[in-house]
CSV table of C-alpha atoms in Angstrom, one decimal:
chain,number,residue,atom,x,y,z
H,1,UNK,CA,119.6,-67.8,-118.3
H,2,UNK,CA,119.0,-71.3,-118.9
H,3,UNK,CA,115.6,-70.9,-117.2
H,4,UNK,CA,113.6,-67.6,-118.1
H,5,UNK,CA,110.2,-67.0,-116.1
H,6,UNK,CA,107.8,-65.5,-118.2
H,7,UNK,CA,105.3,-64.4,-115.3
H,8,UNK,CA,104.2,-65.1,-112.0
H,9,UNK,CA,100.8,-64.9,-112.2
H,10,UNK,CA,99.7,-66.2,-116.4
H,11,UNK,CA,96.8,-68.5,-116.3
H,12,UNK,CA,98.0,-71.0,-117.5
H,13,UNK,CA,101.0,-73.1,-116.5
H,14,UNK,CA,102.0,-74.2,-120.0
H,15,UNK,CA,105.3,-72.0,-120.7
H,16,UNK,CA,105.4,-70.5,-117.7
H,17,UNK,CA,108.3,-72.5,-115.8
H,18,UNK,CA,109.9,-74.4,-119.0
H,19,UNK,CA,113.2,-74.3,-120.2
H,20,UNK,CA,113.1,-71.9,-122.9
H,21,UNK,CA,114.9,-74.4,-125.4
H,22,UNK,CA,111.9,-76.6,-124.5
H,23,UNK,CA,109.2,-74.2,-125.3
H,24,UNK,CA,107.4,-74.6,-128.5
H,25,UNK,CA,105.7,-72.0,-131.0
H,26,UNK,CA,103.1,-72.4,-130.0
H,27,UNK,CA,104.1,-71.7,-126.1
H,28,UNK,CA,105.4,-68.5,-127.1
H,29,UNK,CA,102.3,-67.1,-129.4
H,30,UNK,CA,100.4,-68.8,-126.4
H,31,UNK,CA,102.2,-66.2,-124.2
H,32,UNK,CA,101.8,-63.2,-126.3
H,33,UNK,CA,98.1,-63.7,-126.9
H,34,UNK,CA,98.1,-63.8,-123.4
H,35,UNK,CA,99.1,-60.3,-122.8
H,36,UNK,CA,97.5,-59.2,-125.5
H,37,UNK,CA,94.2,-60.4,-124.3
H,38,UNK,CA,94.7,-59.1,-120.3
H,39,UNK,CA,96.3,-56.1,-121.3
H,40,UNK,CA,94.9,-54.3,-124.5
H,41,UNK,CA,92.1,-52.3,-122.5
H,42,UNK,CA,95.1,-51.3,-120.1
H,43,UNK,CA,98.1,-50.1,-122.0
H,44,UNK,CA,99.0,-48.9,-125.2
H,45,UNK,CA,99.7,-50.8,-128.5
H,46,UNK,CA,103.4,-49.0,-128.4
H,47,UNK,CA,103.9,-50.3,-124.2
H,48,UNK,CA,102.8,-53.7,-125.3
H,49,UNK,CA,105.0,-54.0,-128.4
H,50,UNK,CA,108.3,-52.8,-125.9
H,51,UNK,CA,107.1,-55.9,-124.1
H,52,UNK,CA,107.4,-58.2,-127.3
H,53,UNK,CA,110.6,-56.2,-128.2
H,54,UNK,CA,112.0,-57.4,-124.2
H,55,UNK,CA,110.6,-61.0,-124.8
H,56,UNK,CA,111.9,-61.2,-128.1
H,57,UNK,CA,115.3,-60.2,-127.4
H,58,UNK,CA,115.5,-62.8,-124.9
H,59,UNK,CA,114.2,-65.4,-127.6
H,60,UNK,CA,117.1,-64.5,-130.0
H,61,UNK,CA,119.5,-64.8,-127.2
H,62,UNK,CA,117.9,-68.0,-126.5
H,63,UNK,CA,119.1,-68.9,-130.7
H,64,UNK,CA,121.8,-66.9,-130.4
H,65,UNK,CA,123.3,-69.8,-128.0
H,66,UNK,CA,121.8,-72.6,-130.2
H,67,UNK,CA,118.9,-72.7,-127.8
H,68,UNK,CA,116.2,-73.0,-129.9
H,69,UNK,CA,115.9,-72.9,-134.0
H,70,UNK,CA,115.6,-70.0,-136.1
H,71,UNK,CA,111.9,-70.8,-136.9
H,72,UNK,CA,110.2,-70.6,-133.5
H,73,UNK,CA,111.4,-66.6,-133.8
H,74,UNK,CA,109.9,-66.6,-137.1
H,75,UNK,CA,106.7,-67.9,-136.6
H,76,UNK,CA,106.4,-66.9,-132.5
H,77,UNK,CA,105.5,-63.7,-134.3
H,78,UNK,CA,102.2,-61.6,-133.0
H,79,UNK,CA,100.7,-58.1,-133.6
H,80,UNK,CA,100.5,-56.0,-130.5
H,81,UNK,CA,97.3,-54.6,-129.3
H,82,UNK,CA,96.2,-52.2,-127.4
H,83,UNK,CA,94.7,-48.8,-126.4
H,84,UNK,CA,94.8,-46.3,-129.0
H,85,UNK,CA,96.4,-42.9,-127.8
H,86,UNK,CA,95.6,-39.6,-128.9
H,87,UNK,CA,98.2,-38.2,-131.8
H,88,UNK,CA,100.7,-35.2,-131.1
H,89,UNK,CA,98.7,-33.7,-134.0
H,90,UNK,CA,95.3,-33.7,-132.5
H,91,UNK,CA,95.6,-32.9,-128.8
H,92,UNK,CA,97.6,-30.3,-127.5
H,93,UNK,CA,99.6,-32.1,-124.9
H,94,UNK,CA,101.3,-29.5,-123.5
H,95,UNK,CA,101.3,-25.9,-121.8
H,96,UNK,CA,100.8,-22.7,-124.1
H,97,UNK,CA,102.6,-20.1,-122.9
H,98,UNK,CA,99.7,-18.1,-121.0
H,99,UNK,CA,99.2,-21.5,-119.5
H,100,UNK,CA,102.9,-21.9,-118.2
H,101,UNK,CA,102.5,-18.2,-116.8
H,102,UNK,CA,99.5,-19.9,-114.8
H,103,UNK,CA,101.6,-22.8,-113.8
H,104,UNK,CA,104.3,-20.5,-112.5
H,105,UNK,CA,101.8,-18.9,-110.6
H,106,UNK,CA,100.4,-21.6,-108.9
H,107,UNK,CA,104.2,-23.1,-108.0
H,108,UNK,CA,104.6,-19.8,-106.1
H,109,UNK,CA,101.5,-20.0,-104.3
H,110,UNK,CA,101.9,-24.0,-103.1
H,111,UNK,CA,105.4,-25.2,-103.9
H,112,UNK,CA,106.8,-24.2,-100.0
H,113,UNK,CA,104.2,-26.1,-98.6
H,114,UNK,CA,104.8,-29.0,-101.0
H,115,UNK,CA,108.2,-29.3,-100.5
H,116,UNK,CA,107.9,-28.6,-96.3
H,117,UNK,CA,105.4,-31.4,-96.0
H,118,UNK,CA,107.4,-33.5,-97.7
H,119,UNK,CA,110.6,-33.1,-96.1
H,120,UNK,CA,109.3,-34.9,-92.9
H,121,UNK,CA,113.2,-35.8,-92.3
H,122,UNK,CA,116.8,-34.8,-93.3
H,123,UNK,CA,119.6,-36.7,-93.2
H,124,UNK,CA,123.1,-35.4,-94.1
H,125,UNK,CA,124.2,-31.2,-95.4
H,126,UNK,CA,125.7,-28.8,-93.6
H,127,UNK,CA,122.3,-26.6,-93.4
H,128,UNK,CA,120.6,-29.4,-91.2
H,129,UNK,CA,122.7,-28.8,-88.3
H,130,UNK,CA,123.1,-25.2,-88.8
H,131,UNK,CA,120.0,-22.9,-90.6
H,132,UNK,CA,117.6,-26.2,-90.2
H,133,UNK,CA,115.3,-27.4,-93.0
H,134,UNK,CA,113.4,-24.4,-94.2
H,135,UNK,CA,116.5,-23.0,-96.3
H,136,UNK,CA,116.3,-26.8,-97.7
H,137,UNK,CA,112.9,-26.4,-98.4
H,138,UNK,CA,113.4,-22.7,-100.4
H,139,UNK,CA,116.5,-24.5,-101.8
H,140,UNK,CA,114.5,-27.4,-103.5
H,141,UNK,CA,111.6,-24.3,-104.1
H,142,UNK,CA,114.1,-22.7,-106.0
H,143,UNK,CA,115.4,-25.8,-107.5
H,144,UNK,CA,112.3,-27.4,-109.0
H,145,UNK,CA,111.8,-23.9,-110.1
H,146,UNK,CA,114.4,-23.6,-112.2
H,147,UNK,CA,114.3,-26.7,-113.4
H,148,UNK,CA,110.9,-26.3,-114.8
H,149,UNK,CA,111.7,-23.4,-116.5
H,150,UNK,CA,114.6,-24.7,-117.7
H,151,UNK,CA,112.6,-27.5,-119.6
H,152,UNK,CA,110.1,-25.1,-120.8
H,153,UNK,CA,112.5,-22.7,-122.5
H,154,UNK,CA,115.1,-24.6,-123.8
H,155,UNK,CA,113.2,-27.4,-125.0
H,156,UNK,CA,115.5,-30.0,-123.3
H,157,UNK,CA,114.7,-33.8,-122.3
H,158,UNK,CA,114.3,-34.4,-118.9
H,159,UNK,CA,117.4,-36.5,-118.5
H,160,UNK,CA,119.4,-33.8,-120.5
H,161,UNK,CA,118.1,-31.0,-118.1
H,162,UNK,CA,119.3,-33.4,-115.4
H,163,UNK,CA,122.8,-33.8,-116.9
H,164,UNK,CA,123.8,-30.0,-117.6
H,165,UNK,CA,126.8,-28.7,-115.1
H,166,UNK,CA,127.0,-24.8,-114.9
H,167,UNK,CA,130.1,-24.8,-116.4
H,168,UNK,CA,127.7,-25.3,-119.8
H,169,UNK,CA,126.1,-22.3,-119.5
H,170,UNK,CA,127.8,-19.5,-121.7
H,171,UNK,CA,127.7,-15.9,-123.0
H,172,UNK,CA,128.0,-15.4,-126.7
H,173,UNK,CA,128.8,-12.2,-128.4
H,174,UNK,CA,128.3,-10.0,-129.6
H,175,UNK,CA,124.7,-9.9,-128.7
H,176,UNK,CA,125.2,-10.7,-125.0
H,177,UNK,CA,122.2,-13.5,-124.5
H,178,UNK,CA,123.5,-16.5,-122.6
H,179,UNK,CA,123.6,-19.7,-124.2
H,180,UNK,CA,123.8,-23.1,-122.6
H,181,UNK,CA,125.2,-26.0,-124.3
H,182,UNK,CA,123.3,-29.4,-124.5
H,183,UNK,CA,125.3,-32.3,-125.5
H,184,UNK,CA,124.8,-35.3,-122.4
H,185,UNK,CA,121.9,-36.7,-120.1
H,186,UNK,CA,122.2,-37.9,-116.9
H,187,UNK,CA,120.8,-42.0,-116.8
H,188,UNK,CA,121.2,-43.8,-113.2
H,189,UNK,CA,120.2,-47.3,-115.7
H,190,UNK,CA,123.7,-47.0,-117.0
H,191,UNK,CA,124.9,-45.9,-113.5
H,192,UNK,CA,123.3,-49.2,-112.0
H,193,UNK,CA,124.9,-51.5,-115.0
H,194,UNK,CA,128.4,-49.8,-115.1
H,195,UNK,CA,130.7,-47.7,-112.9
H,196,UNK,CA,129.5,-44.4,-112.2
H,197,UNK,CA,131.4,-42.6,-114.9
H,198,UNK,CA,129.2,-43.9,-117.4
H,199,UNK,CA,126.1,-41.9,-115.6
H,200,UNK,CA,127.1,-39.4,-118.6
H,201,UNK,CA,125.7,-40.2,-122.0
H,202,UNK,CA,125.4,-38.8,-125.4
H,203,UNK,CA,121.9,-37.1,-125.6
H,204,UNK,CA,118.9,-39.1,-127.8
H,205,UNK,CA,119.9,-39.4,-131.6
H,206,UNK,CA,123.6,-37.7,-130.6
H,207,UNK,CA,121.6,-34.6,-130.6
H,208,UNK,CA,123.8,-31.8,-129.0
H,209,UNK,CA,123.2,-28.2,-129.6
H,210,UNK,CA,123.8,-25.2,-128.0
H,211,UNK,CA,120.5,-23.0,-126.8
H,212,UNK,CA,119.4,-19.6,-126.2
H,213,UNK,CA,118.7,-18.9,-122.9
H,214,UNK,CA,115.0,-17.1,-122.1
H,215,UNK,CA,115.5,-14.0,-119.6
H,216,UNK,CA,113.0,-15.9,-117.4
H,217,UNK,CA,115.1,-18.6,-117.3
H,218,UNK,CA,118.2,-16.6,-116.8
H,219,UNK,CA,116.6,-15.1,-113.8
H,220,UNK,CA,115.6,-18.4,-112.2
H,221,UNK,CA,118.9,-20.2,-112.4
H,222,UNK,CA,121.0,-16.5,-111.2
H,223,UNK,CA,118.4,-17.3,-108.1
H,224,UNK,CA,119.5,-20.5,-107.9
H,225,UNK,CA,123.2,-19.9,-108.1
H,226,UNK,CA,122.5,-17.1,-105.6
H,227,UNK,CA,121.4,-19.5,-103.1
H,228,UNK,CA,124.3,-21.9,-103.5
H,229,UNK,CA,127.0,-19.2,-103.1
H,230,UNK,CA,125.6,-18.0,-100.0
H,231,UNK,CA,125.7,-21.6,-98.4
H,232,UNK,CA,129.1,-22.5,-100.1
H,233,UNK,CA,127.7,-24.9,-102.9
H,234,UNK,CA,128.4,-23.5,-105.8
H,235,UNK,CA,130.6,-25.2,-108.0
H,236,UNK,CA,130.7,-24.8,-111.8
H,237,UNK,CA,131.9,-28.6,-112.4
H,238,UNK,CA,128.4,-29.7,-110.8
H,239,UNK,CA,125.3,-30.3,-112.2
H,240,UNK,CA,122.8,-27.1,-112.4
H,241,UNK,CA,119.9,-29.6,-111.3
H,242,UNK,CA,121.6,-31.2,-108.5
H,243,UNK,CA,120.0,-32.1,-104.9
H,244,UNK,CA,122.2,-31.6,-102.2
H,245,UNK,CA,119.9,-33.2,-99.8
H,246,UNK,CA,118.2,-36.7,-101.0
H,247,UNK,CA,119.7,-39.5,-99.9
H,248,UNK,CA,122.7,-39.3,-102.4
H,249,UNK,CA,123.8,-36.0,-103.9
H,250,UNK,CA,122.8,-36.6,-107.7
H,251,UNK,CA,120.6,-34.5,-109.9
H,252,UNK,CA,116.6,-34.9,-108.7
H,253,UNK,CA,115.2,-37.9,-109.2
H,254,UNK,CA,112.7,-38.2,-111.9
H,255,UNK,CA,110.2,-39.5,-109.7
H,256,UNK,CA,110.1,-36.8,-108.0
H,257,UNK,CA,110.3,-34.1,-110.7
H,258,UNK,CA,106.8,-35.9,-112.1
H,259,UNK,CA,105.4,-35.9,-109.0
H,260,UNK,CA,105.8,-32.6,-107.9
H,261,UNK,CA,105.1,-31.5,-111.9
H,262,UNK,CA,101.5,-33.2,-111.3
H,263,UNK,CA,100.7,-31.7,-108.2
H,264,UNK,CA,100.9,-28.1,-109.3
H,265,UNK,CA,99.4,-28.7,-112.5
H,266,UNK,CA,95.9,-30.3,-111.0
H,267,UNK,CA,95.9,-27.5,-108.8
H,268,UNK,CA,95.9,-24.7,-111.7
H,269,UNK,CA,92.5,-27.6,-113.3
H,270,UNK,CA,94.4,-26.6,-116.9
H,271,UNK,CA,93.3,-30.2,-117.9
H,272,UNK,CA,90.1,-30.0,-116.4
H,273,UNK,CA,89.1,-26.9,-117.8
H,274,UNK,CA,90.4,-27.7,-121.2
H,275,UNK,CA,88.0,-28.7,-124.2
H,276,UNK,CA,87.6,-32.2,-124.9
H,277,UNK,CA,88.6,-32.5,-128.7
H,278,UNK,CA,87.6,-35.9,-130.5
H,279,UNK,CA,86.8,-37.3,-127.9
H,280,UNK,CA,90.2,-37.0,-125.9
H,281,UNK,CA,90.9,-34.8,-122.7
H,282,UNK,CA,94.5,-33.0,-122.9
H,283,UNK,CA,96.8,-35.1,-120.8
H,284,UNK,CA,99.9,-32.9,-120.1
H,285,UNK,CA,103.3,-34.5,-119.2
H,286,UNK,CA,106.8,-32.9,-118.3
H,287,UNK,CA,108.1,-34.4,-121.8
H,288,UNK,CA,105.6,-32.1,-123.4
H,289,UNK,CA,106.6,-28.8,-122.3
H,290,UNK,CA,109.3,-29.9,-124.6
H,291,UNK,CA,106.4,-29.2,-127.2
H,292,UNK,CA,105.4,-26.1,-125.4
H,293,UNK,CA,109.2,-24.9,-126.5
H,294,UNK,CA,108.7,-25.6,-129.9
H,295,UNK,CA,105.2,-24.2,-130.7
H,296,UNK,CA,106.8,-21.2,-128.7
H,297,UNK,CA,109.6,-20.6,-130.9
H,298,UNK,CA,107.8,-20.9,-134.0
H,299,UNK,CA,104.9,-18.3,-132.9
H,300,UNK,CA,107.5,-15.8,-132.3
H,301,UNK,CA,108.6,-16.4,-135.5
H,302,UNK,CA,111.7,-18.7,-135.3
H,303,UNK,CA,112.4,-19.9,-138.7
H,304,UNK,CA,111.6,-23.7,-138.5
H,305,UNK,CA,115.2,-24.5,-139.5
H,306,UNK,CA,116.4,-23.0,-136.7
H,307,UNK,CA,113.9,-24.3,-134.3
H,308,UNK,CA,114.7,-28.4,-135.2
H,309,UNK,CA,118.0,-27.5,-134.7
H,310,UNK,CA,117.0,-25.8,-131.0
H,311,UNK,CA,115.2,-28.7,-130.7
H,312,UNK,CA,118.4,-31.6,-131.5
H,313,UNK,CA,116.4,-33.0,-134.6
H,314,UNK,CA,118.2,-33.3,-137.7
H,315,UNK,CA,115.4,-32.6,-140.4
H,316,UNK,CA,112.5,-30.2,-139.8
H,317,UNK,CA,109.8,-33.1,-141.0
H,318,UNK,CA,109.1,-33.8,-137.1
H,319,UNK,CA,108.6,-30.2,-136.5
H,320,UNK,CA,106.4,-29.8,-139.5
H,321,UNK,CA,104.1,-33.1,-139.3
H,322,UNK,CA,103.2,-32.6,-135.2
H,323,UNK,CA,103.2,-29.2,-134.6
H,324,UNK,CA,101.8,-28.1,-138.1
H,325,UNK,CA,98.4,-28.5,-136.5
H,326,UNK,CA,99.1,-25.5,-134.1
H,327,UNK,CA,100.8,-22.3,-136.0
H,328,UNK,CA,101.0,-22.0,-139.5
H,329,UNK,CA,104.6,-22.6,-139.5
H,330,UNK,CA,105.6,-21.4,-143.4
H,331,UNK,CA,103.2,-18.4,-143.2
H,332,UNK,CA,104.6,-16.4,-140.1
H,333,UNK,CA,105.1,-13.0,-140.9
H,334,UNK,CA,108.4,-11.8,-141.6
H,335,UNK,CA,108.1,-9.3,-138.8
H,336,UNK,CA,108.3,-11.9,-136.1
H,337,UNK,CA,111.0,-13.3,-137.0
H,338,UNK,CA,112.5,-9.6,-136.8
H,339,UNK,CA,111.6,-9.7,-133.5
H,340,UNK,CA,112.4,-13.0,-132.5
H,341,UNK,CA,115.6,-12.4,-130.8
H,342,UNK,CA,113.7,-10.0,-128.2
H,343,UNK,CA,112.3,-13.2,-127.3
H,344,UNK,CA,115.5,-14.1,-125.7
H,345,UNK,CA,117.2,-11.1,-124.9
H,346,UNK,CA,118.0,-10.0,-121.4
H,347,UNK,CA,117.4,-7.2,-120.2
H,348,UNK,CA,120.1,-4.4,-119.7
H,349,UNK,CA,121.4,-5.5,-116.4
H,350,UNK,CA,123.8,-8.4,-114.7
H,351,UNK,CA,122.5,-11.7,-114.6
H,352,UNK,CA,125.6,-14.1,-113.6
């Protein structure tokens, strides 16, 4: 690391192929200006301070190995720009719960001919030489589908939906509502930088708690697990999310979970049809039907104590300050939160 190129394609040729212990302060304020000046109209101030936060780390390595001196990282130092993004608090981000219903909808309507125009090819499972590629395509149908409810209900990060095994799932008396228990994520960077036993990791902030299942939920993972009995894939040591069929057998890719997330959502036009508030259209992301799980909960009357620790946080100041804005968290009627256990509760029948 001797050598560290900053970027192919700066306009200038001052820092860009130097020896970093040869650069001076005014090579490296040189280079974040740079950014700063090609990028503020393009990303946001947050994205362009991770860049700093890469660059810099490399520049205390750099003094770390007696590189360069202390002062060039004291005085190298520049204020991000950028494009200013909408706050949690203004725009609602995320899907209410009439909204998800239209969602759902629309994934029943289009998700088998998403999935069977994309599966163009197969490679290895036993169903490609047997049933052929439409019970792969219902499979992944079914699999996406759960998934997405999944994230909807329990609040759950994508990488920690990805990194739940069926063995976590649970019943707890005596009120018989399954639970599932959240306490890992799945991360292929850590899979790429160590062995693959460290794919596992501690959720975001060590934040593991055990969830209340949704009877909608329940219903589309028995489907699921339906599915993978009949074919002889069921295994309760696997993950819930897993694909069978991609090119390695892992949990699905998040590319793909985005991609097929965004298709079905421009095809409902929730966005488009939305209001523009402030000045700012709704822009409405996987991550935020982690939102949609919170403002959920605490319109059915979830006390908000309960709800950050649904949520992993360890105060309820995050759950007050963003979602504030969109239910009137410490004047919900006492009723509701009567009935908030209806919310969950399955209905009298056998689910798994």
């Amino acid at each position: 690391m001797r050598k560290y190129i900053l970027a192919d394609n700066l306009p200038y040729d001052t820092p860009k192929n130097k020896y970093i212990e040869d650069m001076t302060i005014m090579d490296h304020k040189l280079f974040k200006h740079t950014i700063n000046e090609l990028y503020h109209d393009k990303l946001s101030q947050s994205r362009i301070e991770q860049i700093f936060g890469c660059y810099n780390k490399v520049s205390k390595y750099a003094w770390q190995c007696n590189m360069i001196s202390k002062e060039i990282l004291i005085e190298s130092d520049v204020q991000a720009m950028g494009k200013k993004q909408p706050s949690k608090e203004i725009i609602r981000n995320f899907l209410s719960y009439r909204e998800y219903d239209i969602f759902t909808d629309t994934y029943r309507s289009y998700a088998f001919d998403y999935f069977d125009n994309a599966l163009q090819s197969y490679a290895n499972g036993k169903l490609a030489k047997n049933d052929g590629y439409k019970e792969i395509v219902k499979f992944r149908y079914l699999l996406y589908q759960a998934y997405f409810s999944f994230i909807f209900y329990t609040g759950a990060r994508k990488n920690e939906a990805r990194g739940t095994l069926w063995r976590d799932l649970d019943l707890c008396d005596p009120y018989e509502i399954y639970t599932v228990m959240i306490d890992k994520q799945y991360d292929e960077r850590y899979q790429r930088v160590f062995e693959e036993q460290y794919t596992l990791r501690k959720p975001k902030y060590d934040s593991a708690r055990r969830c209340v299942l949704h009877e909608q939920l329940i219903d589309d993972l028995k489907e699921l697990k339906d599915w993978l009995e009949t074919y002889d894939f069921y295994d309760e040591n696997e993950f819930i999310f897993c694909d069978y069929f991609g090119r390695n057998q892992k949990p699905i890719p998040t590319s793909n979970i985005d991609r097929c997330f965004h298709y079905i959502l421009d095809l409902t036009g929730i966005e488009d049809n939305s209001e523009v508030i402030h000045g700012y259209k709704r822009n409405i992301t996987l991550h935020g039907m982690r939102h949609s799980a919170t403002v959920n909960l605490l319109e059915q009357g979830m006390k908000i104590e309960d709800v950050a620790l649904f949520l992993g946080h360890k105060s309820t100041d995050m759950v007050e300050r963003v979602y504030g804005q969109f239910v009137n968290i410490r004047d919900l009627e006492r009723e509701k939160r009567i009935k908030n256990l209806k919310y969950f509760k399955k209905r009298d029948r056998e689910y798994f």
